[in-house]
Amino acid sequence: MLQCETMQWEVINKKTPRDLAEMRKVWLENRELILPERQKEFFEREEMGKISCEEIGLEREEIEKVRVRLLRARERKERVLIYGDYDVDGNCATAITWLSLKKWGLETIPFIPERKKHGYGLTMKSMKKIDELMEKGEKPDLIVTVDNGIVAFEAAEELKKRAIDLIITDHHKKDEKKGSPEAVAVVVSSKVCGAGVAWFLWREIIEKEQAMAEMLDLLGVATVADQMEVLGINRQLIKNGLYCLQTKARLGIKKLAEQAGMDLTKITKEGIDYGLGPRLNALGRLEGGLDTLRLLCTGNEKQAERLAGKIEAVNQRRREMTEQMWKEAEEQAREQMKQKRKVLIVESKEWHEGIVGLLASRLVETFSRPALVMCVDEETTVVSARSLGSIDITRLMRKAEKCMLSVGGHLLAGGGVMENTNREAFRKQIWEAAEKEITSEDLEAKLIIESEVPSSLLTDELVELLEDFAPFGQGNSEPLVMIKKMQLLAIDIIGKEENHWRTWWWDKKSQARIKIMAWQAEGKWEKGKWEEGGEYEIVIRPSINEWQDRKTLQLELVEGREVC
């Protein structure tokens, strides 16, 4: 008998659509897309020039301060250091900024910090880079941060002592108590990713629409990779980014797609999520992200091929390391689940700090708990945190701020550094705060189901509706539908590792035989818990399968429970 009711089922809409027009209406209602203007924003690709800086939360006063300072830098032929970050968003934001300022006639030095050597963001460790430039006689007159800097209080003070001006552009949360570091200008918005802040800022200052349009592929990739909501403005950024990737992607991304065996003319958001994104992250995780930046900016075909090949090889190594680390992280997490911990905190001296973020994300997906992964070095411990739902992981970490040398991030992702001697105190304070602030409802895994549907609607005609509502992601989840009273006919075990199921079902009402795939089923359910001939209500994810330019509907089994 099936015993897999591991999640609470929440059916959003009690209406049962009779045709695809009614199903479309149900999906619109579930996303609160009733008004025509909201539907237009959701379905149509808007021109980027129509989106104002005010809409994304950028202050005109701060933008004008940036314009004035950069005009002075150009007139005086000052040296500008662009201080980026080693993840996808940081690299794309740096590329957008470097290409923009270069076209504007500024002398710029792009810099991507290394995790081990400089830490995250503009730090005191990164002052070593400034020292190196000063020794070469290349001291910057101005530093512009992208995708970081909003919590760089100590470094900002040090730059002031050295008579180096600072402009901060970022999308992370300000410190609730301290506000912002002292700078010439602070251009910050959490409504878009770091590359989004950079793109809109330089669009306002450089005023060259064509030049900025050529960088929409970078903006789209960064928005997807940084897991922004697929609604409102960010939906427009993703749609415009995908269109740019499909029609006029830059050379480096084309070469990387070739390495991955991807057809850019047909790329979707999922292609960024699982193809381009992990590869563009790989060098920053394991080595240094500067070659990723070079790939994004190069116009040289041979260099692009060489860099894309290097990234592909490093990404393969990253995959292998992740699997090795996961086994130990999973074991620690399962022990803490037995202890009923509301937050998982795992650690090791053997883990690579560039991969701990991936482990944290996987722990959240597997156990439906916020997760903090600690990479212990000789003197300090690096923490990478991920969350779910409405649980603000950065705010939670700040409950143990006294234990940390630095902490930052946003709602669903954060990180920091602490001295090794503070690990136990940190762990204790996080768990105590979690007990007080996180409820069992916050952690309850839910299946959000659009509605019940008749199986007769699950045909290839549904493909067009799915294409209209894509791309899917945060705020616009892939539709799940429920069918009641389905009889299980048979289960075929398939795949090289025999871990997938091809299941066959009979719908008595429509007299239809239906094939439904169950991916990774062997890791989720025991075959003996499903009784052939038994009657179940099941939750299905309809998706599009494309093969040889033909699109068909594919059904995936998500959950099931026996009909009593």
PDB file of C-alpha atoms in Angstrom, residues 372 374 379-383 396-407 416-432:
ATOM      1  CA  LEU A 372      24.144  26.531   7.102  1.00  0.00           C
ATOM      2  CA  MET A 374      30.567  25.616   7.537  1.00  0.00           C
ATOM      3  CA  GLU A 379      41.924  29.885  11.887  1.00  0.00           C
ATOM      4  CA  THR A 380      38.572  30.888  10.406  1.00  0.00           C
ATOM      5  CA  THR A 381      35.314  29.266   9.333  1.00  0.00           C
ATOM      6  CA  VAL A 382      33.383  30.293   6.226  1.00  0.00           C
ATOM      7  CA  VAL A 383      29.593  29.940   6.460  1.00  0.00           C
ATOM      8  CA  LEU A 396      18.674  34.812  11.507  1.00  0.00           C
ATOM      9  CA  MET A 397      22.481  34.770  11.188  1.00  0.00           C
ATOM     10  CA  ARG A 398      22.624  38.306  12.554  1.00  0.00           C
ATOM     11  CA  LYS A 399      21.164  36.927  15.789  1.00  0.00           C
ATOM     12  CA  ALA A 400      24.642  35.455  16.272  1.00  0.00           C
ATOM     13  CA  GLU A 401      26.463  38.487  14.838  1.00  0.00           C
ATOM     14  CA  LYS A 402      28.751  38.834  17.856  1.00  0.00           C
ATOM     15  CA  CYS A 403      30.278  35.478  16.943  1.00  0.00           C
ATOM     16  CA  MET A 404      31.085  36.600  13.408  1.00  0.00           C
ATOM     17  CA  LEU A 405      33.744  38.705  11.739  1.00  0.00           C
ATOM     18  CA  SER A 406      31.370  39.479   8.869  1.00  0.00           C
ATOM     19  CA  VAL A 407      27.851  38.574   7.756  1.00  0.00           C
ATOM     20  CA  GLY A 416      29.839  35.100   6.640  1.00  0.00           C
ATOM     21  CA  VAL A 417      33.126  34.381   8.376  1.00  0.00           C
ATOM     22  CA  MET A 418      33.968  33.658  12.008  1.00  0.00           C
ATOM     23  CA  GLU A 419      36.946  32.614  14.078  1.00  0.00           C
ATOM     24  CA  ASN A 420      37.048  28.865  14.677  1.00  0.00           C
ATOM     25  CA  THR A 421      36.761  29.338  18.442  1.00  0.00           C
ATOM     26  CA  ASN A 422      33.274  30.834  17.969  1.00  0.00           C
ATOM     27  CA  ARG A 423      31.749  27.901  16.108  1.00  0.00           C
ATOM     28  CA  GLU A 424      30.015  26.259  19.050  1.00  0.00           C
ATOM     29  CA  ALA A 425      28.645  29.565  20.366  1.00  0.00           C
ATOM     30  CA  PHE A 426      27.410  30.417  16.878  1.00  0.00           C
ATOM     31  CA  ARG A 427      25.707  27.045  16.498  1.00  0.00           C
ATOM     32  CA  LYS A 428      24.024  27.380  19.900  1.00  0.00           C
ATOM     33  CA  GLN A 429      22.776  30.920  19.238  1.00  0.00           C
ATOM     34  CA  ILE A 430      21.391  30.026  15.800  1.00  0.00           C
ATOM     35  CA  TRP A 431      19.508  27.018  17.147  1.00  0.00           C
ATOM     36  CA  GLU A 432      18.112  29.030  20.063  1.00  0.00           C
TER      37      GLU A 432
END
